[in-house]
Short mmCIF file of C-alpha atoms in Angstrom, two decimals:
data_model
loop_
_atom_site.label_atom_id
_atom_site.label_comp_id
_atom_site.label_asym_id
_atom_site.label_seq_id
_atom_site.Cartn_x
_atom_site.Cartn_y
_atom_site.Cartn_z
CA MET V 54 39.89 -19.55 11.03
CA THR V 55 37.17 -19.78 8.42
CA ALA V 56 34.93 -22.80 7.88
CA PRO V 57 36.72 -24.86 10.54
CA GLY V 58 36.76 -28.61 10.37
CA GLY V 59 37.16 -30.91 13.36
CA GLU V 60 39.38 -33.90 14.00
CA GLN V 61 38.73 -36.50 16.70
CA VAL V 62 41.94 -38.28 17.65
CA SER V 63 42.80 -41.15 19.97
CA GLY V 64 42.19 -40.61 23.66
CA GLY V 65 39.09 -38.46 23.22
CA LEU V 66 41.05 -35.46 21.93
CA ALA V 67 39.76 -33.09 19.29
CA PHE V 68 40.86 -29.87 17.60
CA ALA V 69 39.63 -27.61 14.80
CA THR V 70 41.39 -26.76 11.55
CA PRO V 71 40.65 -24.17 8.83
CA GLY V 72 38.42 -25.20 5.96
CA ASP V 73 41.31 -25.31 3.48
CA TRP V 74 43.36 -27.74 5.59
CA PHE V 75 42.76 -31.39 4.65
CA ALA V 76 43.32 -34.63 6.52
CA LEU V 77 46.06 -37.04 5.48
CA ARG V 78 44.59 -40.29 6.73
CA VAL V 79 47.67 -42.34 7.54
CA PRO V 80 48.72 -44.90 6.63
CA ARG V 81 46.88 -44.80 3.31
CA GLU V 82 47.51 -45.51 -0.34
CA ARG V 83 49.44 -42.93 -2.34
CA THR V 84 46.52 -42.83 -4.76
CA ASP V 85 44.65 -40.90 -2.06
CA ALA V 86 46.92 -37.96 -2.92
CA ALA V 87 45.09 -37.51 -6.24
CA THR V 88 41.74 -37.17 -4.47
CA LEU V 89 43.22 -34.75 -1.97
CA THR V 90 44.73 -32.73 -4.82
CA ASP V 91 41.24 -32.30 -6.29
CA ARG V 92 39.84 -31.14 -2.94
CA LEU V 93 42.68 -28.73 -2.28
CA ILE V 94 42.46 -27.18 -5.76
CA ALA V 95 38.71 -26.76 -5.28
CA ALA V 96 39.34 -24.92 -2.02
CA ARG V 97 42.27 -22.91 -3.41
CA PRO V 98 41.45 -22.30 -7.12
CA GLU V 99 44.40 -19.90 -7.43
CA LEU V 100 46.61 -23.03 -7.36
CA ALA V 101 44.89 -24.68 -10.36
CA ALA V 102 47.69 -23.70 -12.75
CA GLN V 103 50.17 -25.46 -10.45
CA ARG V 104 48.24 -28.70 -10.09
CA ASP V 105 51.20 -30.96 -10.91
CA ALA V 106 53.35 -29.27 -8.27
CA VAL V 107 50.56 -29.60 -5.68
CA ASP V 108 50.15 -33.29 -6.54
CA ARG V 109 53.89 -33.95 -6.15
CA MET V 110 53.88 -32.10 -2.84
CA LEU V 111 50.98 -34.15 -1.47
CA ARG V 112 52.43 -37.48 -2.62
CA GLY V 113 55.63 -36.66 -0.76
CA LEU V 114 53.65 -35.81 2.36
CA PHE V 115 51.71 -39.08 2.17
CA ASP V 116 54.97 -41.03 1.94
CA GLY V 117 56.44 -39.14 4.89
CA CYS V 118 53.37 -39.49 7.13
CA ALA V 119 53.05 -43.20 6.42
CA SER V 120 56.54 -43.73 7.86
CA LEU V 121 55.80 -41.85 11.12
CA ASP V 122 53.86 -42.92 14.20
CA VAL V 123 51.21 -40.20 14.14
CA LEU V 124 47.58 -40.14 15.25
CA CYS V 125 46.50 -37.87 12.41
CA ALA V 126 47.92 -35.34 9.99
CA TYR V 127 46.63 -32.27 8.17
CA THR V 128 48.04 -30.22 5.32
CA THR V 129 47.37 -27.21 3.15
CA ALA V 130 49.14 -25.59 0.20
CA LEU V 131 50.46 -22.05 0.46
CA ASP V 132 50.55 -19.97 -2.72
CA VAL V 133 54.00 -18.37 -2.67
CA PRO V 134 56.42 -17.19 -5.38
CA GLY V 135 58.24 -20.15 -6.91
CA GLY V 136 55.41 -22.62 -6.46
CA PRO V 137 53.10 -23.97 -3.76
CA LEU V 138 54.64 -24.90 -0.41
CA PRO V 139 53.03 -27.11 2.22
CA ALA V 140 52.11 -26.39 5.81
CA THR V 141 51.50 -29.52 7.85
CA LEU V 142 50.13 -30.48 11.25
CA LEU V 143 50.96 -33.82 12.87
CA ALA V 144 49.28 -34.96 16.09
CA SER V 145 51.06 -37.59 18.15
CA MET V 146 50.88 -39.01 21.66
CA HIS V 147 53.86 -39.73 23.90
CA PRO V 148 54.31 -41.17 27.42
CA MET V 149 55.32 -38.52 29.95
CA ASP V 150 57.31 -40.97 32.12
CA GLY V 151 56.58 -38.91 35.21
CA LEU V 152 57.82 -35.64 33.71
CA THR V 153 55.95 -32.35 33.68
CA VAL V 154 55.03 -30.45 30.53
CA ASP V 155 57.65 -27.82 31.40
CA ARG V 156 60.37 -30.46 31.75
CA ILE V 157 59.43 -32.11 28.47
CA ALA V 158 59.65 -28.72 26.75
CA ALA V 159 63.06 -28.08 28.31
CA ASP V 160 64.33 -31.46 27.12
CA MET V 161 62.95 -30.90 23.61
CA SER V 162 64.65 -27.50 23.35
CA ALA V 163 68.03 -28.66 24.69
CA LEU V 164 70.89 -28.92 22.18
CA ASP V 165 72.88 -31.97 23.25
CA ASP V 166 75.40 -31.51 20.42
CA PRO V 167 75.05 -28.19 18.56
CA ALA V 168 77.35 -29.49 15.82
CA LEU V 169 74.88 -32.27 14.98
CA ASP V 170 71.65 -30.40 15.61
CA ASP V 171 69.70 -29.30 12.54
CA SER V 172 68.33 -26.14 14.17
CA VAL V 173 69.14 -22.92 12.33
CA THR V 174 68.05 -20.81 15.32
CA LEU V 175 68.01 -21.49 19.04
CA PRO V 176 64.67 -22.95 20.13
CA GLU V 177 62.24 -20.48 21.69
CA VAL V 178 60.08 -21.90 24.48
CA GLY V 179 56.78 -20.40 25.62
CA ARG V 180 54.35 -21.60 28.28
CA PHE V 181 50.62 -20.96 28.27
CA ASP V 182 47.45 -21.88 30.10
CA LEU V 183 45.31 -22.83 27.11
CA PRO V 184 41.79 -24.31 27.28
CA VAL V 185 43.29 -27.82 27.26
CA GLY V 186 45.47 -26.93 30.26
CA ARG V 187 49.14 -26.19 30.83
CA THR V 188 50.79 -26.10 27.41
CA ALA V 189 54.36 -25.59 26.25
CA ARG V 190 55.32 -24.25 22.85
CA ILE V 191 58.72 -24.84 21.19
CA GLU V 192 59.58 -22.93 18.03
CA ARG V 193 62.67 -23.15 15.87
CA LEU V 194 63.91 -22.97 12.31
CA ARG V 195 65.24 -26.34 11.17
CA GLU V 196 67.31 -27.27 8.15
CA TRP V 197 66.51 -30.45 6.24
CA GLY V 198 68.49 -32.27 3.59
CA THR V 199 66.80 -33.07 0.27
CA PRO V 200 67.44 -36.61 -1.07
CA GLY V 201 69.37 -36.50 -4.34
CA GLN V 202 69.94 -32.76 -4.15
CA ASP V 203 72.70 -30.57 -2.75
CA HIS V 204 70.55 -27.78 -1.34
CA ARG V 205 68.88 -27.89 2.07
CA ILE V 206 65.45 -26.62 3.04
CA VAL V 207 64.81 -24.39 6.04
CA SER V 208 61.44 -24.86 7.73
CA LEU V 209 59.58 -23.20 10.56
CA VAL V 210 58.71 -25.87 13.14
CA VAL V 211 56.35 -25.10 16.01
CA GLN V 212 55.42 -27.77 18.56
CA TYR V 213 52.76 -27.65 21.27
CA VAL V 214 52.82 -30.12 24.17
CA ALA V 215 50.04 -30.61 26.73
CA GLU V 216 49.23 -33.28 29.30
CA ILE V 217 46.21 -35.52 28.80
CA PRO V 218 44.86 -35.73 32.38
CA GLY V 219 44.61 -39.17 33.91
CA THR V 220 46.50 -40.95 31.16
CA GLY V 221 50.19 -40.34 31.83
CA ASN V 222 50.51 -39.24 28.21
CA ALA V 223 51.15 -35.96 26.46
CA ILE V 224 49.62 -34.79 23.21
CA MET V 225 51.98 -33.10 20.76
CA LEU V 226 50.91 -30.92 17.84
CA THR V 227 53.76 -30.34 15.40
CA PHE V 228 53.34 -27.64 12.76
CA SER V 229 55.89 -27.34 9.97
CA THR V 230 56.30 -25.29 6.80
CA PRO V 231 59.15 -24.22 4.53
CA ALA V 232 57.26 -20.98 3.82
CA VAL V 233 59.35 -19.08 6.36
CA ALA V 234 58.50 -15.74 4.70
CA LEU V 235 54.97 -16.23 6.03
CA ALA V 236 56.16 -17.10 9.54
CA GLY V 237 54.41 -14.14 11.18
CA GLN V 238 50.90 -14.96 10.01
CA LEU V 239 51.37 -18.72 10.20
CA ARG V 240 52.60 -18.46 13.79
CA GLN V 241 49.29 -16.83 14.70
CA LEU V 242 47.30 -19.47 12.80
CA PHE V 243 49.16 -22.32 14.48
CA HIS V 244 48.39 -20.83 17.89
CA GLN V 245 44.70 -20.46 17.01
CA ILE V 246 44.53 -24.15 16.10
CA ALA V 247 46.31 -25.15 19.33
CA CYS V 248 43.78 -23.10 21.30
CA THR V 249 40.97 -25.33 19.97
CA LEU V 250 42.53 -28.52 21.39
CA ARG V 251 40.09 -30.24 23.75
CA PHE V 252 39.82 -33.59 25.51
CA GLU V 253 36.69 -35.59 26.23
CA GLY V 254 35.04 -34.72 29.53
CA GLN V 255 37.05 -31.52 29.94
CA GLU V 256 34.05 -29.37 30.81
CA GLN V 257 32.81 -31.83 33.41
CA GLN V 258 36.19 -31.77 35.17
CA ARG V 259 36.16 -27.99 35.58
#
C-alpha cells in the first residue's frame, strides 16, 4: 500500500488503508459526496473525464452506508472499461455470544437454503494467525439486484472476522467490489489491509 492512511474505530481498533481510499463518515449528508468526489479525482486524475459517474457512484454509497450499522466505511474508484467501479470496506462490530471465530466463520459460510442464497459461488473459508490474532476469512461472489433494472450485479465479497480480546465482540471487515475482473490483485490488497488491523494495548498483552 502506498501513502497509507489510518482509521481509529470504536473499541480501540485501528487499521491502515491506501492513500487513494477515502472515508465515508456515516451517517452524513449526501452533499459530502461532492467533496469526496473532488478528493478522489485529485488522487486518481485518470478518472477526471468520468467525474459525473464517480459522483453518482459515491452518492449511492453514502445512501447505502447511512442505512447500515457500521463503525466506519472506506471507498475507492477503480478505473475499468465501461466506467469507474467502487471497492468498499465496511468495519462493523458484532457480539460473539460465546462462539469462537472459527464457528462464526462456519455459520457465515453455511447455505441454509441454496435456492434463496445470493451467492454465485460456494463460500471459501480461510483461517489465519494475523497480527490482531486468530482471524477467519470468508470469500464469495454474490449477485445483487439493481432497483428499477432487470440486470443483476455480481460482486466479490471478502469478509475478515477476528475476536476483540476481553470484550466478547468480534470485529468484521467486509470488502466488496463489482470489479470481479480485478479479483486477483484486489484479493491481495484486501489481505494487506486486514493484516494492519490492531487493537489498543495489543503490544502490552504480548
